[in-house]
CSV table of N, CA and C in Angstrom, one decimal:
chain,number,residue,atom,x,y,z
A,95,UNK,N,-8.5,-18.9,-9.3
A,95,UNK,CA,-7.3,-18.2,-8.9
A,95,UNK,C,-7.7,-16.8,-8.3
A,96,UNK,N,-9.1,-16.3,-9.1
A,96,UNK,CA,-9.3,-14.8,-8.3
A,96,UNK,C,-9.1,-15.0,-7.2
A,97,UNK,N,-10.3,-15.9,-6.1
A,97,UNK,CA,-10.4,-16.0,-4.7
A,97,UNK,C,-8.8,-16.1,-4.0
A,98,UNK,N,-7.9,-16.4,-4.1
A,98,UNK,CA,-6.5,-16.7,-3.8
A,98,UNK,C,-5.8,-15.6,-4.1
A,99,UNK,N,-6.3,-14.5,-4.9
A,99,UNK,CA,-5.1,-13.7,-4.9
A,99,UNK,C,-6.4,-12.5,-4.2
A,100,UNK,N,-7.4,-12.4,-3.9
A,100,UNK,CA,-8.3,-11.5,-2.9
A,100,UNK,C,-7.6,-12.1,-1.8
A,101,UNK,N,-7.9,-12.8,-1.2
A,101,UNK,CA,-7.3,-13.7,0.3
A,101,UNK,C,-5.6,-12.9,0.6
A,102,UNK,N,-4.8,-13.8,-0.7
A,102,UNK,CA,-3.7,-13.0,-0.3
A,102,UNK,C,-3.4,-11.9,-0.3
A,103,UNK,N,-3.8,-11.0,-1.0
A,103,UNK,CA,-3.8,-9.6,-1.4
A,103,UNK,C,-4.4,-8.9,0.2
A,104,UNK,N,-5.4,-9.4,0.6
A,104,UNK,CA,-6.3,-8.8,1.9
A,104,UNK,C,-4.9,-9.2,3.2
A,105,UNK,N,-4.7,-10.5,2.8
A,105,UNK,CA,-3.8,-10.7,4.1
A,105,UNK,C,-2.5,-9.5,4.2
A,106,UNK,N,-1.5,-9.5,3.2
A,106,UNK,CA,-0.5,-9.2,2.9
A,106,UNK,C,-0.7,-7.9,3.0
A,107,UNK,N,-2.2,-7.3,3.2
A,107,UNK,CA,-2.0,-6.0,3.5
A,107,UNK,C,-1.9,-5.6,4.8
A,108,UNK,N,-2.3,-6.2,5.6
A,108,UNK,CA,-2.4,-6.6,7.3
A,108,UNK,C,-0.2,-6.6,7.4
A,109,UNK,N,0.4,-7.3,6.4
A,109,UNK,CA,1.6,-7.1,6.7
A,109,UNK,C,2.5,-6.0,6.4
A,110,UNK,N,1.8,-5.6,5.4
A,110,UNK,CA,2.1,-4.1,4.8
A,110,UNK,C,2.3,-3.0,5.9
A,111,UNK,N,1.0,-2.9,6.6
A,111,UNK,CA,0.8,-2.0,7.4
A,111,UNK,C,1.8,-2.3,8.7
A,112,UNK,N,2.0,-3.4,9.5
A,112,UNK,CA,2.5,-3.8,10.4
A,112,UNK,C,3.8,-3.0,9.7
A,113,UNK,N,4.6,-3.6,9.3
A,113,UNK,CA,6.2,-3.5,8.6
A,113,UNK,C,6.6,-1.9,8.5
A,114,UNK,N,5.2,-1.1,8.1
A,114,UNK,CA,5.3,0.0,7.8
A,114,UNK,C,5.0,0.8,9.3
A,115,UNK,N,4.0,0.3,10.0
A,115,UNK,CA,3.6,0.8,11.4
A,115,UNK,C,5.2,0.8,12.0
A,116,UNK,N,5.5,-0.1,12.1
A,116,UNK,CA,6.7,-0.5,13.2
A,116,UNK,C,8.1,0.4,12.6
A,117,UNK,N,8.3,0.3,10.6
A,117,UNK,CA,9.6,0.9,10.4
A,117,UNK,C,9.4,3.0,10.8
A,118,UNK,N,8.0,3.0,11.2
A,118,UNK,CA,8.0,4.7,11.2
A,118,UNK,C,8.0,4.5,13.0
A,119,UNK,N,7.8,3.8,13.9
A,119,UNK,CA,8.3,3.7,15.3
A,119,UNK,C,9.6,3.8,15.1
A,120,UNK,N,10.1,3.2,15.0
A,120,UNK,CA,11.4,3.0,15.2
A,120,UNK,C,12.5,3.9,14.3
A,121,UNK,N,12.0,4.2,13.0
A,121,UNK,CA,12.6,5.7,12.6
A,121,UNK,C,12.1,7.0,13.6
A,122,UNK,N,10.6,7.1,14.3
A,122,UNK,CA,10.6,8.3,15.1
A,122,UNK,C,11.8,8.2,16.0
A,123,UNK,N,11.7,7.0,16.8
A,123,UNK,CA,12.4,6.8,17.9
A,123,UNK,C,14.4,7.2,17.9
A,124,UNK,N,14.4,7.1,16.2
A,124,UNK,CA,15.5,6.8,16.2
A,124,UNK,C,16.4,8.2,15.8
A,125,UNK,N,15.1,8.9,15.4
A,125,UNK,CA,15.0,10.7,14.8
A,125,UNK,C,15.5,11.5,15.8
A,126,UNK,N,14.2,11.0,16.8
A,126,UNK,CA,14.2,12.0,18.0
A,126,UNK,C,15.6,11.7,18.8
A,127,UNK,N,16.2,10.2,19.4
A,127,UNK,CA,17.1,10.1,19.8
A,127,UNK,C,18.1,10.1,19.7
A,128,UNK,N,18.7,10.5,18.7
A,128,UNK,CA,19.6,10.7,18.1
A,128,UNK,C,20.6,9.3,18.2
A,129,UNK,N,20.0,7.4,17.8
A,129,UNK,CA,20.3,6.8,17.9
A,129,UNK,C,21.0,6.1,16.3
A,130,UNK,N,22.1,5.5,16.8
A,130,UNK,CA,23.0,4.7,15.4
A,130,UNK,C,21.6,4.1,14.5
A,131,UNK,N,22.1,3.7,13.2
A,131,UNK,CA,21.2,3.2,12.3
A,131,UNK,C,21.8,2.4,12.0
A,132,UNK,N,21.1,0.8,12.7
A,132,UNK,CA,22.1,-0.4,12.9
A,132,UNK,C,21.5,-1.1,11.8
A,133,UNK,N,22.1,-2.3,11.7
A,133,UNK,CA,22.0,-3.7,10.9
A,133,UNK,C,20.4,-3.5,10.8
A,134,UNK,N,19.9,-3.7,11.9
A,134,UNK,CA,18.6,-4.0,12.4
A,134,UNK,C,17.6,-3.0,11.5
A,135,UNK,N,17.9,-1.8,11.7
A,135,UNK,CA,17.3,-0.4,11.4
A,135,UNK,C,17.4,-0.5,9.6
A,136,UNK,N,18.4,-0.9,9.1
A,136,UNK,CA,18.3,-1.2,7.8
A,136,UNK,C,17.5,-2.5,7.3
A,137,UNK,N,17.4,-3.2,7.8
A,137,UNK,CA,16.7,-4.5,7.5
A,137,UNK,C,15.1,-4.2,7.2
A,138,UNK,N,15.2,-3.2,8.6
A,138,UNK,CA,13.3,-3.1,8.7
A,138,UNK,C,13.1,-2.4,7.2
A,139,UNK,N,14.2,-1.2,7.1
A,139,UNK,CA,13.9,-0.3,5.8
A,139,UNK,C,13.9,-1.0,4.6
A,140,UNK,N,14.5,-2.1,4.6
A,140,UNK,CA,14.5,-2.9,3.7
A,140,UNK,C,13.3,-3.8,3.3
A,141,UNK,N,12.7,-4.5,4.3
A,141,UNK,CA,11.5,-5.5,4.8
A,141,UNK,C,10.3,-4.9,4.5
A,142,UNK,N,10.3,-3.5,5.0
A,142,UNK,CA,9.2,-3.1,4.4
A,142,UNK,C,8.7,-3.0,3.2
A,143,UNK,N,10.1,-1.7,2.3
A,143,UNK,CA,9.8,-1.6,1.4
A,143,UNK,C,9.8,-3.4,0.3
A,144,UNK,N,10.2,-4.3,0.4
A,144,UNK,CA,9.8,-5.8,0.3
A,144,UNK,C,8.5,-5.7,0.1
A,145,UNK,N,8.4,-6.0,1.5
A,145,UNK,CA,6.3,-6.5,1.4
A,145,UNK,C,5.9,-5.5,0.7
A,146,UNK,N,5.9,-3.8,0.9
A,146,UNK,CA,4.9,-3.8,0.0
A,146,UNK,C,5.6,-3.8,-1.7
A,147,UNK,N,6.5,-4.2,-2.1
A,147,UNK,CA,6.6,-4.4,-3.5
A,147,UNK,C,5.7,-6.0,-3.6
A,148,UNK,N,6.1,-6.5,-3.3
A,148,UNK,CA,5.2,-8.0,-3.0
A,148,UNK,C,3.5,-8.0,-3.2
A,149,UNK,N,3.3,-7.1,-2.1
A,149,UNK,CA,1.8,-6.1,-2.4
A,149,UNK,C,1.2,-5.6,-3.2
A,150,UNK,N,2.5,-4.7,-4.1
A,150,UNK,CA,2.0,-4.2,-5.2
A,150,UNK,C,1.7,-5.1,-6.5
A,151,UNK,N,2.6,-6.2,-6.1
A,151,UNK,CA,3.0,-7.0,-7.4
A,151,UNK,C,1.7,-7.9,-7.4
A,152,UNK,N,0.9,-8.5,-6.9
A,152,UNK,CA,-0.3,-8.9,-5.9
A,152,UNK,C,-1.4,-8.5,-7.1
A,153,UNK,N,-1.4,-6.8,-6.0
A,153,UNK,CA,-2.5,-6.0,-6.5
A,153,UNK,C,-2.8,-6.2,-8.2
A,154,UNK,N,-1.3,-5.6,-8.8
A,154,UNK,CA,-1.5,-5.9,-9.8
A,154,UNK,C,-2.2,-6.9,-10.9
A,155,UNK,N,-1.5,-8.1,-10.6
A,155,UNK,CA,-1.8,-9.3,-10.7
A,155,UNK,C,-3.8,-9.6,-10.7
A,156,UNK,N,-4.4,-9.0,-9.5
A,156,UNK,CA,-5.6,-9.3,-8.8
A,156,UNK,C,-6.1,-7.9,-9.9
A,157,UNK,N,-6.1,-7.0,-9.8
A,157,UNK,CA,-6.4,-6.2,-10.6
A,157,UNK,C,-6.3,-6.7,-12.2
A,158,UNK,N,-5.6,-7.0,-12.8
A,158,UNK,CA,-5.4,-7.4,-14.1
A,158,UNK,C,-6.6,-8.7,-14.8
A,159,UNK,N,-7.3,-9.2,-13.8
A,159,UNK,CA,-7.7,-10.8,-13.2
A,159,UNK,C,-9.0,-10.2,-12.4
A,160,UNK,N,-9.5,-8.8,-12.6
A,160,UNK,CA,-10.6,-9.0,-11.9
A,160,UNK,C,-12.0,-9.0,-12.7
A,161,UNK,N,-12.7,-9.4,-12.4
A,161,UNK,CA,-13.9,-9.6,-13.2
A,161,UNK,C,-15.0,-7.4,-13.3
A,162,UNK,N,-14.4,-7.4,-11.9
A,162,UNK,CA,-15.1,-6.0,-11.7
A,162,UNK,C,-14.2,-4.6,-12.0
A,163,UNK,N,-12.6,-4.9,-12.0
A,163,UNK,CA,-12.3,-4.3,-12.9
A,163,UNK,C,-12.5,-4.3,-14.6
A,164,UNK,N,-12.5,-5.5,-15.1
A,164,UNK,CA,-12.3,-5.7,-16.3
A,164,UNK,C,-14.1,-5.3,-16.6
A,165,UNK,N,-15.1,-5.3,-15.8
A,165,UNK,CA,-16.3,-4.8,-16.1
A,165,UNK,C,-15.9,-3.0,-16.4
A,166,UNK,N,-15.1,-2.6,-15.3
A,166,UNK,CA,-14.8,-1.2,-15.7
A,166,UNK,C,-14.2,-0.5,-16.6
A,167,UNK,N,-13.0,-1.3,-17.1
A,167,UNK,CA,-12.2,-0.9,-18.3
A,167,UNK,C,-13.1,-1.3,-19.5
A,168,UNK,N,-13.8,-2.3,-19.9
A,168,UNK,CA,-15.2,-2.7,-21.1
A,168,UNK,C,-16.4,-1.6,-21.1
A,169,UNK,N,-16.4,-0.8,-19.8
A,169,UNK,CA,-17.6,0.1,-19.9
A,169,UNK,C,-17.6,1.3,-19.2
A,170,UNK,N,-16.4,2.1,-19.7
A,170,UNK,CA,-15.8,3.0,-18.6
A,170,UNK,C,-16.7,4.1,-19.0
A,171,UNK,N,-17.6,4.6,-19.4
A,171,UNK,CA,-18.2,5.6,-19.4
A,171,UNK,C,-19.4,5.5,-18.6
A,172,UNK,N,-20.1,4.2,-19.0
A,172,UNK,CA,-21.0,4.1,-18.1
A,172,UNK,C,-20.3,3.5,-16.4
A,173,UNK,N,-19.3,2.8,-16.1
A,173,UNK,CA,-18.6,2.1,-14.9
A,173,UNK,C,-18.2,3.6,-13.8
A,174,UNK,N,-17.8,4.6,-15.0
A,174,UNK,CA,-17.0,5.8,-14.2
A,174,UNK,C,-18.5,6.7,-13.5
A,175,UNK,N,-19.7,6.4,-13.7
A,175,UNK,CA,-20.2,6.8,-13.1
A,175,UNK,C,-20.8,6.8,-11.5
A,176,UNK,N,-20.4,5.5,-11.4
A,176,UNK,CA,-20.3,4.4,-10.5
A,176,UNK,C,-19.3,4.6,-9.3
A,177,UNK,N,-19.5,5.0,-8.3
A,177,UNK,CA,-17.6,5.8,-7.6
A,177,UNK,C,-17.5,4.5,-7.4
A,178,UNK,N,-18.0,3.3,-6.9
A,178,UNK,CA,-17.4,2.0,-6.1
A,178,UNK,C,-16.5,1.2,-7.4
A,179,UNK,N,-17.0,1.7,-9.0
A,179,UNK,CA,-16.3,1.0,-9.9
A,179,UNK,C,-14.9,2.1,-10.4
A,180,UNK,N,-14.8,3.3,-10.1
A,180,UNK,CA,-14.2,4.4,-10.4
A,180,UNK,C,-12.5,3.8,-9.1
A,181,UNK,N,-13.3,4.1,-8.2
A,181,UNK,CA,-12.7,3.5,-7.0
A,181,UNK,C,-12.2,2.3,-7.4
A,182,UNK,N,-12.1,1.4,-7.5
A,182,UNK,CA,-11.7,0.5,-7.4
A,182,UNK,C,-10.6,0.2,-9.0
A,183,UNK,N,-11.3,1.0,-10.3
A,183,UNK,CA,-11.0,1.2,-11.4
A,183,UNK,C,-9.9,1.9,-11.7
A,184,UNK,N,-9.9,3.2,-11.3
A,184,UNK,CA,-8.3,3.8,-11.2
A,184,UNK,C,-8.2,4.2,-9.9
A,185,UNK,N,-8.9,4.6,-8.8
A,185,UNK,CA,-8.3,5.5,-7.7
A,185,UNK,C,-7.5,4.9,-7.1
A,186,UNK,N,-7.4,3.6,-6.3
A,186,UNK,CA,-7.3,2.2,-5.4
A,186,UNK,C,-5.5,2.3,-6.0
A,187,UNK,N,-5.6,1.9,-7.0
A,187,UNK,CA,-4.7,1.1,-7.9
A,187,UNK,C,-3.4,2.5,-8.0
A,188,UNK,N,-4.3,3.5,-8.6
A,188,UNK,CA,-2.9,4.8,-8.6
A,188,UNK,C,-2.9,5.2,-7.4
A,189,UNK,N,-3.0,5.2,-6.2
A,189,UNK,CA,-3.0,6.2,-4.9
A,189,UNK,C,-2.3,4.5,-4.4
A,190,UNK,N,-2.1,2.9,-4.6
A,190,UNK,CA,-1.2,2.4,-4.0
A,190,UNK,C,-0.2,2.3,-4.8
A,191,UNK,N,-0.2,2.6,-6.0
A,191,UNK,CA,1.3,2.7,-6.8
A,191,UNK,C,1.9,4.0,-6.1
A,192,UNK,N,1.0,4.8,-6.0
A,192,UNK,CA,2.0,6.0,-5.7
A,192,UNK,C,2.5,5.9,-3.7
A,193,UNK,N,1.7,4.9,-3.0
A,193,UNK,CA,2.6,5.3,-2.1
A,193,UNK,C,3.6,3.9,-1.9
A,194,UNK,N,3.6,2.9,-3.1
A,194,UNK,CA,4.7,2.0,-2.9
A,194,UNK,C,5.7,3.1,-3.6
A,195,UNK,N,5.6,3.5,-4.8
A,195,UNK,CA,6.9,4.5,-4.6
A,195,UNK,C,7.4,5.3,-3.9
A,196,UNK,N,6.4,6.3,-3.2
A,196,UNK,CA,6.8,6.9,-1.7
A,196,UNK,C,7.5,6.0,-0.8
A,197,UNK,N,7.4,4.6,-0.7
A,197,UNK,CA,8.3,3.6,0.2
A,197,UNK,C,9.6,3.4,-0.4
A,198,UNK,N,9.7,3.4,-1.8
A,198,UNK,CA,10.6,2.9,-2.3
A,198,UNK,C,11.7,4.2,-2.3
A,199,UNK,N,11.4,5.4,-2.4
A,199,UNK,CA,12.0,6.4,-2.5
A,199,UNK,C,12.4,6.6,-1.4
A,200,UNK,N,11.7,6.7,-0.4
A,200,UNK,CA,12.0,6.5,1.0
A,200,UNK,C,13.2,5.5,1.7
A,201,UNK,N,13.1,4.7,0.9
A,201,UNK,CA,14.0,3.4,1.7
A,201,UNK,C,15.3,3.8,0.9
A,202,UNK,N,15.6,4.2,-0.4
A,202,UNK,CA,16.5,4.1,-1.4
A,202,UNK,C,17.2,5.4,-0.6
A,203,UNK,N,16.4,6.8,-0.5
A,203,UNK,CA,17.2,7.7,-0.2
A,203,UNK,C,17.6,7.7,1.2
A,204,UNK,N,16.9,7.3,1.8
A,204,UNK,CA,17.4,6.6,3.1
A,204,UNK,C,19.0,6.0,3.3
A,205,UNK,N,18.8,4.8,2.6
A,205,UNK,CA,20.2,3.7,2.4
A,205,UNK,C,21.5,4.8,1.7
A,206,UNK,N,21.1,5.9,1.3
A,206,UNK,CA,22.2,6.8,0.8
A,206,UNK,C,22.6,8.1,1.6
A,207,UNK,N,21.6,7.9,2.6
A,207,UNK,CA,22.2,9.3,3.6
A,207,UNK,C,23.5,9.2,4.3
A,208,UNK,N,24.0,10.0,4.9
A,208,UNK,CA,25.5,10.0,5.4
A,208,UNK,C,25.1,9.9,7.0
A,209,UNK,N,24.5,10.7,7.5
A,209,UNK,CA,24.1,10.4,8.9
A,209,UNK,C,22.5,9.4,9.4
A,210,UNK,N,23.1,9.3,10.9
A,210,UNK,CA,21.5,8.1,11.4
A,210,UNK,C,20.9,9.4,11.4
A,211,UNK,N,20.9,10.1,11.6
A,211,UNK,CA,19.6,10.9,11.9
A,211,UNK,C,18.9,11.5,10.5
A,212,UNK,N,19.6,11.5,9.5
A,212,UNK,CA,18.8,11.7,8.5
A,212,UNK,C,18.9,10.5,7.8
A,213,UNK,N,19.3,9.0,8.2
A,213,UNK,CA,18.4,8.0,7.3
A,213,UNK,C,17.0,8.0,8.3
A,214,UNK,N,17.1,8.0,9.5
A,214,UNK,CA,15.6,8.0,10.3
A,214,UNK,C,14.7,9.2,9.2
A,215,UNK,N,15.2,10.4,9.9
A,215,UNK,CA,14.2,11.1,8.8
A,215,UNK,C,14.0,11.0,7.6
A,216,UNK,N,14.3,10.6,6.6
A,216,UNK,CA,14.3,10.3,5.5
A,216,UNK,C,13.1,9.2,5.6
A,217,UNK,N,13.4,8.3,6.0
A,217,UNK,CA,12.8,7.0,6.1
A,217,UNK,C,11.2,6.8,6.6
A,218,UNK,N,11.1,8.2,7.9
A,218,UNK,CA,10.0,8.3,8.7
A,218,UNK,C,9.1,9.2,7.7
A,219,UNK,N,9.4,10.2,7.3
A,219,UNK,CA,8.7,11.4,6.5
A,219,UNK,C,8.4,10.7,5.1
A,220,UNK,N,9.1,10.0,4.6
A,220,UNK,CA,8.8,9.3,3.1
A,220,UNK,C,7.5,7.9,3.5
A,221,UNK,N,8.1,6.9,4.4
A,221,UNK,CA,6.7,6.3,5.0
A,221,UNK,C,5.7,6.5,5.6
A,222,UNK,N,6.0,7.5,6.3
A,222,UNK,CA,4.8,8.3,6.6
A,222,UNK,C,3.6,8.9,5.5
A,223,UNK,N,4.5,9.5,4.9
A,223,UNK,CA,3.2,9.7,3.7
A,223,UNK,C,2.7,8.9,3.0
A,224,UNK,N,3.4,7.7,2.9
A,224,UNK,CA,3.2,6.5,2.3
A,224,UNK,C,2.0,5.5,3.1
A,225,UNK,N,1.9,6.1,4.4
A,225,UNK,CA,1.3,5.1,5.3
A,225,UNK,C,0.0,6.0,5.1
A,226,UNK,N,-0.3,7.3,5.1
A,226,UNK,CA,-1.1,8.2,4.8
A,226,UNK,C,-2.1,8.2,3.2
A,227,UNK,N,-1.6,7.8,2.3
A,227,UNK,CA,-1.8,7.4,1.3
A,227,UNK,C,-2.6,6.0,1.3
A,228,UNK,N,-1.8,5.2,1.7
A,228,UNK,CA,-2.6,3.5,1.9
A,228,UNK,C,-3.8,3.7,2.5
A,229,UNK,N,-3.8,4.2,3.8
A,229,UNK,CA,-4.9,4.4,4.8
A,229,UNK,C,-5.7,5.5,4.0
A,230,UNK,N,-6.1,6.3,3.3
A,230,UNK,CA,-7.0,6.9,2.1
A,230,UNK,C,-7.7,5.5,0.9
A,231,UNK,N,-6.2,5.2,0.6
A,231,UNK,CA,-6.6,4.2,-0.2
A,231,UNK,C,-7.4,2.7,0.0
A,232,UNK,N,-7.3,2.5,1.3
A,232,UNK,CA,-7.9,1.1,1.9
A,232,UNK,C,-9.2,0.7,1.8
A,233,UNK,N,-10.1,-0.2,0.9
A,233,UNK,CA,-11.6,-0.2,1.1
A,233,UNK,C,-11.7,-0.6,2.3
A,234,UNK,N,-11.9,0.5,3.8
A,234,UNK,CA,-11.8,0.2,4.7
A,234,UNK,C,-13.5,-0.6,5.1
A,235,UNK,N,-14.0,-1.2,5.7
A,235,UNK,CA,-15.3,-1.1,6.2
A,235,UNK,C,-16.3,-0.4,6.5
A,236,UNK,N,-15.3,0.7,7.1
A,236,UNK,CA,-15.7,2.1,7.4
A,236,UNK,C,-16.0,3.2,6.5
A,237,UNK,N,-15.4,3.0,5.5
A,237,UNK,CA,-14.5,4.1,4.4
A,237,UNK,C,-15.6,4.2,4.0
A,238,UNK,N,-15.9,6.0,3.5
A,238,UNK,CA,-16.7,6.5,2.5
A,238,UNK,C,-16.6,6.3,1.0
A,239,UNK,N,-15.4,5.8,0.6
A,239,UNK,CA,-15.0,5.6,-1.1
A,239,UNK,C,-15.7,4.2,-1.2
A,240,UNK,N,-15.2,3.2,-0.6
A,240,UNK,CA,-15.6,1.5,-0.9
A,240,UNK,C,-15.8,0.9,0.1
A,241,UNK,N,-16.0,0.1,0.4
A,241,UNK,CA,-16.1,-0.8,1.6
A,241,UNK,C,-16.1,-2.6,1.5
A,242,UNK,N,-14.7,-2.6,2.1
A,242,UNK,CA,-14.9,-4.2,1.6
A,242,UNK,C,-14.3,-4.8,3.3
A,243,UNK,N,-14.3,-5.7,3.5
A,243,UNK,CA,-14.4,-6.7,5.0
A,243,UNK,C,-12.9,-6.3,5.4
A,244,UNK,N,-12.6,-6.3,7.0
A,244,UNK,CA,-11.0,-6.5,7.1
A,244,UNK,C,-10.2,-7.4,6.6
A,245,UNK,N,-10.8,-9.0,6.2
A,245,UNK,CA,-10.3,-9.8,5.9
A,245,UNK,C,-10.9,-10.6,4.7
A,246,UNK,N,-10.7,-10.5,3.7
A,246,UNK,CA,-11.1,-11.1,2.9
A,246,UNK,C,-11.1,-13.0,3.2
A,247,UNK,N,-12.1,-13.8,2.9
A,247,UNK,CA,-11.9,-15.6,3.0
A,247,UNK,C,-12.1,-16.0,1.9
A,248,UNK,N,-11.8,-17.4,1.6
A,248,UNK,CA,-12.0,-18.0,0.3
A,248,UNK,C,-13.9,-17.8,0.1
């Protein structure tokens, strides 16, 4: 089961970011232009925040189920010295809880504003940080914290 929820967990984050890339275009767009906040514009706010609760629920799941977490939580004194077990042990895990709630907050107070121009802003400024947060959080390939593949395979 691990390998299937790394796979999905890697893919779904590929959709995370898309959902979230696109609902902060089109809240800029919708900011600056002083454009209605249609069916459509709710959906994405909605869609987003979706996948990444889906994401989160995942993570969790994968996290709870990992062999290299559960190495860290069994030996956290000696594991926390370790940033790639630290990393992956609490940092990973609270810095994406905390920007699925930045989405969630975002999308909620959004759906409750009275004008489109402040569900756009609402919407863009709350995912935005949220998208800022993930991208910190991501074992990118690149990244100085962890480094794990763009795509995870079986």
């Amino acid at each position: 089961m691990y390998p299937y929820l790394l796979f999905f967990h890697s893919v779904v984050r590929w959709l995370v970011l898309g959902c979230l890339v696109y609902a902060l275009l089109k809240g800029i767009k919708g900011w600056a232009g002083k454009t209605a906040f249609t069916a459509a514009d709710n959906s994405i706010r909605h869609v987003t925040a979706t996948v990444a609760h889906i994401q989160l629920a995942i993570g969790y799941v994968l996290y709870f189920n990992s062999p290299f977490v559960a190495y860290f939580r069994s030996h956290y004194h000696e594991a926390v010295q370790h940033f790639e077990f630290l990393f992956f042990g609490l940092i990973h895990i609270i810095l994406m809880t905390l920007a699925v709630v930045c989405i969630t907050i975002g999308s909620s107070v959004a759906k409750r504003k009275d004008t489109p121009a402040a569900k756009f802003q609402t919407m863009t400024l709350w995912f935005a940080l949220a998208l800022l947060i993930i991208f910190i959080a991501i074992p990118w390939p690149f990244s100085p914290l962890a480094q794990r593949p763009y795509l995870r395979t079986f």
